[in-house]
GROMACS .gro file of N, CA and C in nm:
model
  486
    1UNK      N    1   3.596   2.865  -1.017
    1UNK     CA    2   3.582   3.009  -1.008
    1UNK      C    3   3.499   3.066  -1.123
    2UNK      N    4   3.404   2.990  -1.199
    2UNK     CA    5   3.329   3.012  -1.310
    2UNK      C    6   3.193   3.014  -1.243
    3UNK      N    7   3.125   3.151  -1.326
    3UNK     CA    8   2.987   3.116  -1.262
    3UNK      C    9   2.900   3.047  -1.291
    4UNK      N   10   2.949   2.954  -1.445
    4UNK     CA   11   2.861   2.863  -1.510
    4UNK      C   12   2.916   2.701  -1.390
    5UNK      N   13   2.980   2.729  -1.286
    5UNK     CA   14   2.982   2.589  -1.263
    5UNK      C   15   3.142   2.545  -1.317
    6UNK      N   16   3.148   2.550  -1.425
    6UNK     CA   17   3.240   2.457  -1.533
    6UNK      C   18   3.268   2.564  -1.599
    7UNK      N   19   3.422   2.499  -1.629
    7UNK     CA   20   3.518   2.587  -1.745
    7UNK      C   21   3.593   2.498  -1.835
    8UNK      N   22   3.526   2.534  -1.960
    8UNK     CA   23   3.577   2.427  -2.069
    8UNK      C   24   3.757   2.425  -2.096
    9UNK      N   25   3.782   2.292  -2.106
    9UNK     CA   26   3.926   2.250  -2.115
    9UNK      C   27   3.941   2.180  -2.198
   10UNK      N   28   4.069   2.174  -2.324
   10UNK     CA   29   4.133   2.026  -2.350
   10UNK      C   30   4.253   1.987  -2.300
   11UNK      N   31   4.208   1.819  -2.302
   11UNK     CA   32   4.278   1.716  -2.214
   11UNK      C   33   4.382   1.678  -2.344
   12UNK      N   34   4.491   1.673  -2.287
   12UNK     CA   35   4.597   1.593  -2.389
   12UNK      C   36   4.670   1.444  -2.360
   13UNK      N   37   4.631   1.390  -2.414
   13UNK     CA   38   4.669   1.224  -2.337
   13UNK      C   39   4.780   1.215  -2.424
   14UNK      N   40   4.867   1.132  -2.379
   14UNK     CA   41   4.982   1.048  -2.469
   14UNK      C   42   5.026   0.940  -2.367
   15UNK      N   43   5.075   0.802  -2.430
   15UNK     CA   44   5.083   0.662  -2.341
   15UNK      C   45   5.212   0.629  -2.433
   16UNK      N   46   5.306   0.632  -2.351
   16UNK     CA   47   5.435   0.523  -2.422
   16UNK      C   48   5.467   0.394  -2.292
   17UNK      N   49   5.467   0.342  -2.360
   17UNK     CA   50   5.462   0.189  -2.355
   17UNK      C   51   5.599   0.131  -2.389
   18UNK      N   52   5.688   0.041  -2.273
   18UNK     CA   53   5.845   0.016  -2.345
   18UNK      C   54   5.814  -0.117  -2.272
   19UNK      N   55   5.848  -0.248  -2.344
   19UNK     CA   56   5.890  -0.381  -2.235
   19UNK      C   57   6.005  -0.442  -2.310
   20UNK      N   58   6.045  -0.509  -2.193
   20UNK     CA   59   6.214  -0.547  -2.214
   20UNK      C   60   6.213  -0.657  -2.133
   21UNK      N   61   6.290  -0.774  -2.183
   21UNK     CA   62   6.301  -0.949  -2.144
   21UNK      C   63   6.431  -0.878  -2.088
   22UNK      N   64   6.456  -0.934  -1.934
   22UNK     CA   65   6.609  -0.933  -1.883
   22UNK      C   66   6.646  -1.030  -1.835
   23UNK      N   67   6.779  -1.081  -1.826
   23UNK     CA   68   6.827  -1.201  -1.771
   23UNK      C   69   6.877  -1.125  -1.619
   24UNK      N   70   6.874  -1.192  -1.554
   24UNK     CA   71   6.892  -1.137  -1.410
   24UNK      C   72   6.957  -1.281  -1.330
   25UNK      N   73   7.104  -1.306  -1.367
   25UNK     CA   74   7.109  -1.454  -1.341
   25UNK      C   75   7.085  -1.518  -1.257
   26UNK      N   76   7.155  -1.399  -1.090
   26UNK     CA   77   7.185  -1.455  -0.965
   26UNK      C   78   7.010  -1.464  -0.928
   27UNK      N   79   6.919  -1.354  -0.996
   27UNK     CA   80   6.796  -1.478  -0.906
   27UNK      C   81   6.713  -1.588  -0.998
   28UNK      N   82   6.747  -1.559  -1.138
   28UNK     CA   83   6.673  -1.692  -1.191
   28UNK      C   84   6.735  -1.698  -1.356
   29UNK      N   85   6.867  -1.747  -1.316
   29UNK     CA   86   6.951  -1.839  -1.444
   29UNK      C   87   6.903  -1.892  -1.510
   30UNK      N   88   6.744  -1.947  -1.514
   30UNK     CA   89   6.726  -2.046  -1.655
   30UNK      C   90   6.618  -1.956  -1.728
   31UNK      N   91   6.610  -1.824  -1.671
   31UNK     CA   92   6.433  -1.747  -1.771
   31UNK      C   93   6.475  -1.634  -1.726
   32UNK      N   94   6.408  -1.531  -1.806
   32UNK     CA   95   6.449  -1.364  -1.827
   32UNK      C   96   6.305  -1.352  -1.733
   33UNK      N   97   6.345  -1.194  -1.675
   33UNK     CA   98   6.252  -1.120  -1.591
   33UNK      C   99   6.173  -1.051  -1.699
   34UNK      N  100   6.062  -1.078  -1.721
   34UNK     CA  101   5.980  -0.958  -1.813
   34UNK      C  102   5.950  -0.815  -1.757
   35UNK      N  103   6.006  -0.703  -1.779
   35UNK     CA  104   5.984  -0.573  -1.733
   35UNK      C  105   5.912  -0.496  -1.852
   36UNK      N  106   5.792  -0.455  -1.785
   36UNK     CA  107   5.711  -0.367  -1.904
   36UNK      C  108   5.695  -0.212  -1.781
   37UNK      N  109   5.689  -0.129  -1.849
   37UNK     CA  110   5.682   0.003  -1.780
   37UNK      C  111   5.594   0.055  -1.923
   38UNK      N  112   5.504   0.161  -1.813
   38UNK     CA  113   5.386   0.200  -1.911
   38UNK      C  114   5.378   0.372  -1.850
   39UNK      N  115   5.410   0.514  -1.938
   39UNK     CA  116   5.400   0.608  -1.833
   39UNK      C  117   5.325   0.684  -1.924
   40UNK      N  118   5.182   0.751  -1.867
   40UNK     CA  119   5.069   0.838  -1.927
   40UNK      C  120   5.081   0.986  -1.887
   41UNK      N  121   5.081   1.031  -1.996
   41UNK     CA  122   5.123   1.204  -1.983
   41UNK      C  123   4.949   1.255  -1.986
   42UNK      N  124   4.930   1.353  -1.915
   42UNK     CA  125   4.821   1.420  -1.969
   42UNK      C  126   4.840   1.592  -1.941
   43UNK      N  127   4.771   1.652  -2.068
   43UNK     CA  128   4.827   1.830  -2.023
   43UNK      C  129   4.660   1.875  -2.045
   44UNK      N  130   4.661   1.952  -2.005
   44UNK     CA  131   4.483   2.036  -1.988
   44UNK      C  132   4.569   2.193  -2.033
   45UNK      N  133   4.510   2.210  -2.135
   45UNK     CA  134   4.493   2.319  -2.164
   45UNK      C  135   4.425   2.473  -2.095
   46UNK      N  136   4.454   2.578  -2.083
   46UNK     CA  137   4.395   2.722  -2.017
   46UNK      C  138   4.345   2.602  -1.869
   47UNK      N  139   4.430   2.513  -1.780
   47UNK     CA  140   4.426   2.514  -1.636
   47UNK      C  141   4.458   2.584  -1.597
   48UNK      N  142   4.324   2.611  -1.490
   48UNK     CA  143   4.357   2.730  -1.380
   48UNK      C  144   4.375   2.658  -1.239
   49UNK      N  145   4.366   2.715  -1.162
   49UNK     CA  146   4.453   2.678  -0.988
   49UNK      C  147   4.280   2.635  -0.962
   50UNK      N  148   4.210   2.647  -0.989
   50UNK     CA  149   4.048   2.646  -0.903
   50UNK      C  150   4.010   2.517  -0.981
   51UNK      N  151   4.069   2.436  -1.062
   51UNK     CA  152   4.000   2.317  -1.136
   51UNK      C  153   4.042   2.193  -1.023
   52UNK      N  154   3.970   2.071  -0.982
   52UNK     CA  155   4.046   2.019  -0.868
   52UNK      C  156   4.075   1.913  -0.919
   53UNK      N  157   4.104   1.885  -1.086
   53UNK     CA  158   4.221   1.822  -1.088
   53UNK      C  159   4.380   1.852  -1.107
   54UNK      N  160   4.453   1.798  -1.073
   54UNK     CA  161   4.617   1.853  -1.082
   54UNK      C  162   4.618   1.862  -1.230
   55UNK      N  163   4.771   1.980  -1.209
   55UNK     CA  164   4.707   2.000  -1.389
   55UNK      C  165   4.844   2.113  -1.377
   56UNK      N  166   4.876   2.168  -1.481
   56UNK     CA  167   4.827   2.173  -1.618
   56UNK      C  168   4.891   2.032  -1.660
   57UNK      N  169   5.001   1.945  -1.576
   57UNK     CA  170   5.084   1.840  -1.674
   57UNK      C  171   5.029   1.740  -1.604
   58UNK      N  172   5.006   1.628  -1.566
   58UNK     CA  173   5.039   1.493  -1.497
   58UNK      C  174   5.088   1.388  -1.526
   59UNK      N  175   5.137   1.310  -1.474
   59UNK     CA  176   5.220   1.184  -1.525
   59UNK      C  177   5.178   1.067  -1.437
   60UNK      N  178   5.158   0.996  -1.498
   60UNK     CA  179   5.128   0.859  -1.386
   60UNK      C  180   5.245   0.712  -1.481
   61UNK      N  181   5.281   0.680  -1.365
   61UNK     CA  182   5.416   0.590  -1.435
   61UNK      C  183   5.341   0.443  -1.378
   62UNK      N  184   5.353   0.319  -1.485
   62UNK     CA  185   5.303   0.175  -1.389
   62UNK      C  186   5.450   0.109  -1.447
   63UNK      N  187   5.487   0.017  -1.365
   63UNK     CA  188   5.609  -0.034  -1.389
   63UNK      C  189   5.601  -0.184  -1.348
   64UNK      N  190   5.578  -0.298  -1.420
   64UNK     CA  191   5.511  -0.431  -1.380
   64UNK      C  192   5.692  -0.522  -1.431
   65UNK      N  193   5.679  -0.607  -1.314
   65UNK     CA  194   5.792  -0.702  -1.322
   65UNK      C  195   5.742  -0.891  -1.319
   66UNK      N  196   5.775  -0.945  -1.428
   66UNK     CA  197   5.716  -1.092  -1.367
   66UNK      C  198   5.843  -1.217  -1.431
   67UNK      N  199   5.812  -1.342  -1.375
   67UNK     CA  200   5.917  -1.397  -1.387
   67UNK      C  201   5.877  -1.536  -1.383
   68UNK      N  202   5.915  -1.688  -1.447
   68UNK     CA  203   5.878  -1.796  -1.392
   68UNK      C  204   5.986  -1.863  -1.367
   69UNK      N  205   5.951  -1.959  -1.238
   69UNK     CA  206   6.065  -2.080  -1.186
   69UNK      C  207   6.000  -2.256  -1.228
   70UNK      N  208   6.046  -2.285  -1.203
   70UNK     CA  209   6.007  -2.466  -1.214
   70UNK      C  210   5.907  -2.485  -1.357
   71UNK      N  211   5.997  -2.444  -1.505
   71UNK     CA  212   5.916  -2.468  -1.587
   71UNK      C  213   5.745  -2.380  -1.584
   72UNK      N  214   5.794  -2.249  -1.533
   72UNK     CA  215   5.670  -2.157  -1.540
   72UNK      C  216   5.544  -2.194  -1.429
   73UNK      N  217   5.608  -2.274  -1.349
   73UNK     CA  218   5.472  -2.357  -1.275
   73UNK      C  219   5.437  -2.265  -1.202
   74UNK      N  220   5.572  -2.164  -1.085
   74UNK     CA  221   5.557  -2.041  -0.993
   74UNK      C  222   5.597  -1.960  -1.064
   75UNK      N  223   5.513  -1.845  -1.059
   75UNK     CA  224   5.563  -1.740  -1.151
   75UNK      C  225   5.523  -1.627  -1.033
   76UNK      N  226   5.599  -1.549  -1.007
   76UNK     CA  227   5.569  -1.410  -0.910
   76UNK      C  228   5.579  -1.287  -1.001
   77UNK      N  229   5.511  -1.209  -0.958
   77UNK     CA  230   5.509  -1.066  -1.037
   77UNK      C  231   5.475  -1.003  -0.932
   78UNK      N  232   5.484  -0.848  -0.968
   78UNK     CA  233   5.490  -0.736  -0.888
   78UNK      C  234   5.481  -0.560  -1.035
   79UNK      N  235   5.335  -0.512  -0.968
   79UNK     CA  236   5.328  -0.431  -0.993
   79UNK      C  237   5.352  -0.325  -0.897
   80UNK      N  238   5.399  -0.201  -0.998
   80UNK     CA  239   5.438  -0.036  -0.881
   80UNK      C  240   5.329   0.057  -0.957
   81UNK      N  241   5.252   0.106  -0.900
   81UNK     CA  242   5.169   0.273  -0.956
   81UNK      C  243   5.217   0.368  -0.927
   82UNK      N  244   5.251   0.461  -1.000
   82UNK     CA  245   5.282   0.606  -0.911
   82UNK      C  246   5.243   0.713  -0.981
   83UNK      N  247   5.144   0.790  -0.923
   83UNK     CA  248   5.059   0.964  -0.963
   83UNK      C  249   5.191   1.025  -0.929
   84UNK      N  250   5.205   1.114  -1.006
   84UNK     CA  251   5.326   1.185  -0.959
   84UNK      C  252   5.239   1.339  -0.857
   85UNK      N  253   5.182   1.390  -0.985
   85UNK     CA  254   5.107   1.503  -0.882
   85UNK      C  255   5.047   1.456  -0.765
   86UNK      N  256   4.957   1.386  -0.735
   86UNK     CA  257   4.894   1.315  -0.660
   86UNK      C  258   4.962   1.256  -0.573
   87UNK      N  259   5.042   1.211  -0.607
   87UNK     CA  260   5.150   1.132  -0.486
   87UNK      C  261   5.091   1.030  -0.450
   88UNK      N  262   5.031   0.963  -0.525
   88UNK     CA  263   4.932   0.857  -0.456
   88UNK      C  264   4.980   0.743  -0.532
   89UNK      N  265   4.963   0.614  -0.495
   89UNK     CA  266   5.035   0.487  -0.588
   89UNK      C  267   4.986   0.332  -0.555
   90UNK      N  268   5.045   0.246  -0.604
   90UNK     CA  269   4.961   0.108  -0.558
   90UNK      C  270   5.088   0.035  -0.600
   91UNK      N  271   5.108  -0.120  -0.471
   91UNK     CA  272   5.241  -0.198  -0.500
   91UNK      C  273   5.100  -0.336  -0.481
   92UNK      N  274   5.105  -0.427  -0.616
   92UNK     CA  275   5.022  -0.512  -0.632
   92UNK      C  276   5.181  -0.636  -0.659
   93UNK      N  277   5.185  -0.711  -0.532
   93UNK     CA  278   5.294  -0.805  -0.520
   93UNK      C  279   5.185  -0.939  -0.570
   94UNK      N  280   5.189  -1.053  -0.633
   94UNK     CA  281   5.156  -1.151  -0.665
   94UNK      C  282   5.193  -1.308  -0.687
   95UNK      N  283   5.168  -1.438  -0.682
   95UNK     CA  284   5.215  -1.524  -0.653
   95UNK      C  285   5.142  -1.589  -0.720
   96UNK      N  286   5.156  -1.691  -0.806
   96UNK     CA  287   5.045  -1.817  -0.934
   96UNK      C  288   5.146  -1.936  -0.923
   97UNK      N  289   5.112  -2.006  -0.853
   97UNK     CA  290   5.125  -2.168  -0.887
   97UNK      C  291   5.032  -2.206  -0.995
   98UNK      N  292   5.081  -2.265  -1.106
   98UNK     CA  293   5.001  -2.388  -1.195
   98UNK      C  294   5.016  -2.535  -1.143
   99UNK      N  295   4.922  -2.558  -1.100
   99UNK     CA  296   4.887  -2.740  -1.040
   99UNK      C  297   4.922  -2.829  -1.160
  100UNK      N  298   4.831  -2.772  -1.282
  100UNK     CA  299   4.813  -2.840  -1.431
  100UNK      C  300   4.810  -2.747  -1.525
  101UNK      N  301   4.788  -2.768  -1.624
  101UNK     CA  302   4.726  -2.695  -1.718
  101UNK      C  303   4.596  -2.644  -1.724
  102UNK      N  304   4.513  -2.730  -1.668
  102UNK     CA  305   4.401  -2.618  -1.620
  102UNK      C  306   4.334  -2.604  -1.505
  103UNK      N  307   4.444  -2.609  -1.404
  103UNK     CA  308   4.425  -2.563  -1.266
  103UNK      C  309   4.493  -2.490  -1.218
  104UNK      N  310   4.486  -2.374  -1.154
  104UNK     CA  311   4.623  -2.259  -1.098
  104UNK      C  312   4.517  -2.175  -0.928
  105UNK      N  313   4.615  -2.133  -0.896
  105UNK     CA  314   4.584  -2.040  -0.771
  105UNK      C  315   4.687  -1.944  -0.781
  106UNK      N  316   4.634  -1.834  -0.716
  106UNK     CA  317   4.705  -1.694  -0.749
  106UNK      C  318   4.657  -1.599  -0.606
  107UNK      N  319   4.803  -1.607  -0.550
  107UNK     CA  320   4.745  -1.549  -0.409
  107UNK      C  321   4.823  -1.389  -0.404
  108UNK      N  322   4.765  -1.293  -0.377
  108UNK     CA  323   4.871  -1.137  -0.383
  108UNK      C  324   4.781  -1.001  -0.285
  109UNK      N  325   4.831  -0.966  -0.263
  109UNK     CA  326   4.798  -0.810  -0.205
  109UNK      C  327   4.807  -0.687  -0.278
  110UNK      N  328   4.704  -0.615  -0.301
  110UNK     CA  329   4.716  -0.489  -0.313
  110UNK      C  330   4.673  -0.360  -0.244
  111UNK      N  331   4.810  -0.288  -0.239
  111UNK     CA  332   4.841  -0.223  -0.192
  111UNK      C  333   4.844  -0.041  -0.185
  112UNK      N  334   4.742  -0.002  -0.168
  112UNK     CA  335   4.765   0.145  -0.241
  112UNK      C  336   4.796   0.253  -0.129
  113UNK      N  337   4.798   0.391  -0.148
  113UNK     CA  338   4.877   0.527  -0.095
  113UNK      C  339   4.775   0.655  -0.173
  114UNK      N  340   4.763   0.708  -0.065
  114UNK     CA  341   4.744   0.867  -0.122
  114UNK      C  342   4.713   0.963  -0.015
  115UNK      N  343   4.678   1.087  -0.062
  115UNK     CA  344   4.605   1.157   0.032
  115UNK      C  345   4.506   1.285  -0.021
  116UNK      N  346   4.441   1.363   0.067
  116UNK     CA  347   4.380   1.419   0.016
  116UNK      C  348   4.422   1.551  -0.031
  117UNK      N  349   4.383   1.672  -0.102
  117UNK     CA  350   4.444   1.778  -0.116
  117UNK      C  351   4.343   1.855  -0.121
  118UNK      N  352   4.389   2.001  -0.062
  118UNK     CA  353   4.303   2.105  -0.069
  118UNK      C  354   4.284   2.183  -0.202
  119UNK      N  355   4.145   2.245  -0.237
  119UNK     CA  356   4.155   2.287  -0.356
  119UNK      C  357   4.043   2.460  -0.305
  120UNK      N  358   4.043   2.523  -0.350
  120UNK     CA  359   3.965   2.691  -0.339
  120UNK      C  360   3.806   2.598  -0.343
  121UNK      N  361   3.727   2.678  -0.255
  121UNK     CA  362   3.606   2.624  -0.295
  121UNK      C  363   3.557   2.677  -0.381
  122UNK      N  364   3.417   2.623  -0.469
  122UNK     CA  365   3.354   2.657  -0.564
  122UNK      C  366   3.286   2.758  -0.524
  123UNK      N  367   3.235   2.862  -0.659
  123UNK     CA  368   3.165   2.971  -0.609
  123UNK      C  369   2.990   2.936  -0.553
  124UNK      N  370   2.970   2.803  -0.617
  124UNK     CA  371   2.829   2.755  -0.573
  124UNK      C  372   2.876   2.605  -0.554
  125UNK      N  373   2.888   2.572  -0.438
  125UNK     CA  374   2.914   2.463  -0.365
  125UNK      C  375   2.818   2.366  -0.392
  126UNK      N  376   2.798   2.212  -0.432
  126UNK     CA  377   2.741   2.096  -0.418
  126UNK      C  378   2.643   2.078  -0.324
  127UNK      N  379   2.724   2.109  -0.191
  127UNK     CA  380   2.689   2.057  -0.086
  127UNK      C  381   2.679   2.194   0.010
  128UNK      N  382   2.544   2.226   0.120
  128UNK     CA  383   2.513   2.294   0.202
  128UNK      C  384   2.578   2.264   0.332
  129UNK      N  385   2.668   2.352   0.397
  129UNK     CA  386   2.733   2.280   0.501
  129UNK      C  387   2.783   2.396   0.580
  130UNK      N  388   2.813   2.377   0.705
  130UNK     CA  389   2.829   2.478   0.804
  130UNK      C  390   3.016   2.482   0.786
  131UNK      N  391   3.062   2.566   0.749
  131UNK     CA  392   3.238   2.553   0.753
  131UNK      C  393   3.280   2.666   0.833
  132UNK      N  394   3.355   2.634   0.935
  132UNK     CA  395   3.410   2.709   1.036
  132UNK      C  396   3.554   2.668   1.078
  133UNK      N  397   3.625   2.745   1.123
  133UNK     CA  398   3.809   2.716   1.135
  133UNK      C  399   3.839   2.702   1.003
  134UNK      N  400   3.939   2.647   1.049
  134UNK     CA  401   4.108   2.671   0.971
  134UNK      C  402   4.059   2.570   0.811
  135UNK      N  403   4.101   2.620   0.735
  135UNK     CA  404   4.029   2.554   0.573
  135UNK      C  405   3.897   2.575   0.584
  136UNK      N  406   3.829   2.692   0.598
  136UNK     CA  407   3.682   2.657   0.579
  136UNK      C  408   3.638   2.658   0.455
  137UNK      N  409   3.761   2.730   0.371
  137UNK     CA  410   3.720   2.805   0.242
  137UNK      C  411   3.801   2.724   0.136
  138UNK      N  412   3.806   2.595   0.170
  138UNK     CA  413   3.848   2.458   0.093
  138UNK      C  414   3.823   2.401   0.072
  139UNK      N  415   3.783   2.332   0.001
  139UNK     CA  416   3.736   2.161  -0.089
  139UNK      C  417   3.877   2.070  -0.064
  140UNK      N  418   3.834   1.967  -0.059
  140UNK     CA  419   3.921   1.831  -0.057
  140UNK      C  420   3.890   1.733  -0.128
  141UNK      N  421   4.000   1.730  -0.249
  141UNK     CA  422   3.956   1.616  -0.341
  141UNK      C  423   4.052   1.519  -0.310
  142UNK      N  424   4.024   1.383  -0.391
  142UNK     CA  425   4.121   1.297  -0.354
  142UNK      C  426   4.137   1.262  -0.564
  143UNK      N  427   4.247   1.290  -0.553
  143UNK     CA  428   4.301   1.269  -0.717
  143UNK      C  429   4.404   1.174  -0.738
  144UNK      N  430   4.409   1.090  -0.811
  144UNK     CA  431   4.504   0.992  -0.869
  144UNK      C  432   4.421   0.868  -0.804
  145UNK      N  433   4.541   0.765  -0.729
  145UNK     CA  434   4.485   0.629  -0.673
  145UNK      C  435   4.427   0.664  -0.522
  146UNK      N  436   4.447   0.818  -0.478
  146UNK     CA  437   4.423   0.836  -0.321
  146UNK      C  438   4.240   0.782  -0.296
  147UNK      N  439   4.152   0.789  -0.419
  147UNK     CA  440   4.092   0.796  -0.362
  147UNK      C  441   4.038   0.603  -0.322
  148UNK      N  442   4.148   0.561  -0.352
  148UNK     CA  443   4.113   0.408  -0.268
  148UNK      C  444   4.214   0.366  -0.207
  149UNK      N  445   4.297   0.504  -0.130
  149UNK     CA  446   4.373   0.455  -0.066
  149UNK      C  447   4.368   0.345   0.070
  150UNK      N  448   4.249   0.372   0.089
  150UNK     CA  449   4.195   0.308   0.251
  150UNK      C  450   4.093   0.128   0.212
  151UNK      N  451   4.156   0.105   0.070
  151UNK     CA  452   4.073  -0.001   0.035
  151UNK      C  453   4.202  -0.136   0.022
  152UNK      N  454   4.275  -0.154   0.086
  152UNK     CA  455   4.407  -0.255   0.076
  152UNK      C  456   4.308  -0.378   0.050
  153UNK      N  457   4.360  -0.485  -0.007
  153UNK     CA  458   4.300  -0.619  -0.007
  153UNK      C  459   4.394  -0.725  -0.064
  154UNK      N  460   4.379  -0.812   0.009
  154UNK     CA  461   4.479  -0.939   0.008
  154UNK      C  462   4.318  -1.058  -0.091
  155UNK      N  463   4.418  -1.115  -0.195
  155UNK     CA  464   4.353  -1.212  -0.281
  155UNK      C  465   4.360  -1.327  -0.283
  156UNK      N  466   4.262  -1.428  -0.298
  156UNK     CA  467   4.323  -1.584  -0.337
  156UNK      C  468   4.210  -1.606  -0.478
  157UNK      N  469   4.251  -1.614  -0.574
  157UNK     CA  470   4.210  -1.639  -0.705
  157UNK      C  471   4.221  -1.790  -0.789
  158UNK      N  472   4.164  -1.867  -0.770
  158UNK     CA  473   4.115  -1.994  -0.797
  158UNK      C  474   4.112  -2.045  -0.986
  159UNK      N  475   4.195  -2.052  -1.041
  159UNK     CA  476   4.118  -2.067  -1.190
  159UNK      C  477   4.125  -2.217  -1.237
  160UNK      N  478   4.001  -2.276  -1.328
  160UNK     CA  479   4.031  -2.409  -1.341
  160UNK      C  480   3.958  -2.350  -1.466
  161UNK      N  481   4.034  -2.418  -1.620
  161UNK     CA  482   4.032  -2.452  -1.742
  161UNK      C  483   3.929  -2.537  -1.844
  162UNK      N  484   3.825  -2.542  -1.855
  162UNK     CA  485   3.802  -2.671  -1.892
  162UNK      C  486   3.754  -2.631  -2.061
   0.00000   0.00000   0.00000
């Protein structure tokens, strides 16, 4: 809603970072589950409703779990993403056999979520375009992980040591 285009902001980042070894017996009695959780605050200062990122607070939380069986040989992990404003997120499940010491395969999916959101359009638009019906007078951004929500991909990752 600026006629320069842009309206100057500060961004406030802060990252706390907590990991914790757990024993978890009934699924694996001889090694602790490593749980690290990582959650990023950010605040924008004088945000207004017309900026199209979410704002004035956001939080994005990652919460990673991993674990080994047979002397570390299978080890599974599993990451969670979650935008809170955004609502958008990613579940990266994973799987590493070690053959040797310097041979492994690592097979996993990732998985992401989002969607798009409406935002006021700009007073001088990017883009020249005919807008008619219902939202004409809207922009659609895609903020947090939405905007690869439509990019899922399953992995096989090969590593040899030498």
């Amino acid at each position: 809603d600026a006629f320069l285009g842009y309206t100057p902001a500060n961004r406030y980042n802060l990252t706390v970072s907590v990991d914790r070894p757990t024993f978890v017996n009934f699924l694996n009695a001889n090694r602790t589950f490593f749980i690290n959780t990582q959650w990023f605050f950010q605040y924008i200062s004088d945000y207004r409703d017309s900026f199209t990122d979410n704002g004035p607070l956001n939080v994005l939380a990652v919460l990673a779990i991993n674990t080994g069986y047979f002397s570390d040989r299978l080890q599974p992990a599993l990451t969670l993403v979650y935008d809170f404003n955004s609502t958008s997120g990613a579940a990266i499940p994973q799987v590493t056999y070690r053959y040797s010491s310097n041979f492994s395969a690592t097979f996993g999916l990732a998985l992401f979520m989002g969607r798009e959101q409406p935002r006021d359009m700009s007073l001088y638009p990017t883009v020249l375009s005919n807008r008619v019906g219902r939202g004409a007078n809207n922009d659609f951004v895609e903020n947090g992980l939405s905007a690869v929500r439509d990019r899922d991909e399953m992995f096989l990752r090969v590593r040899y040591t030498f």
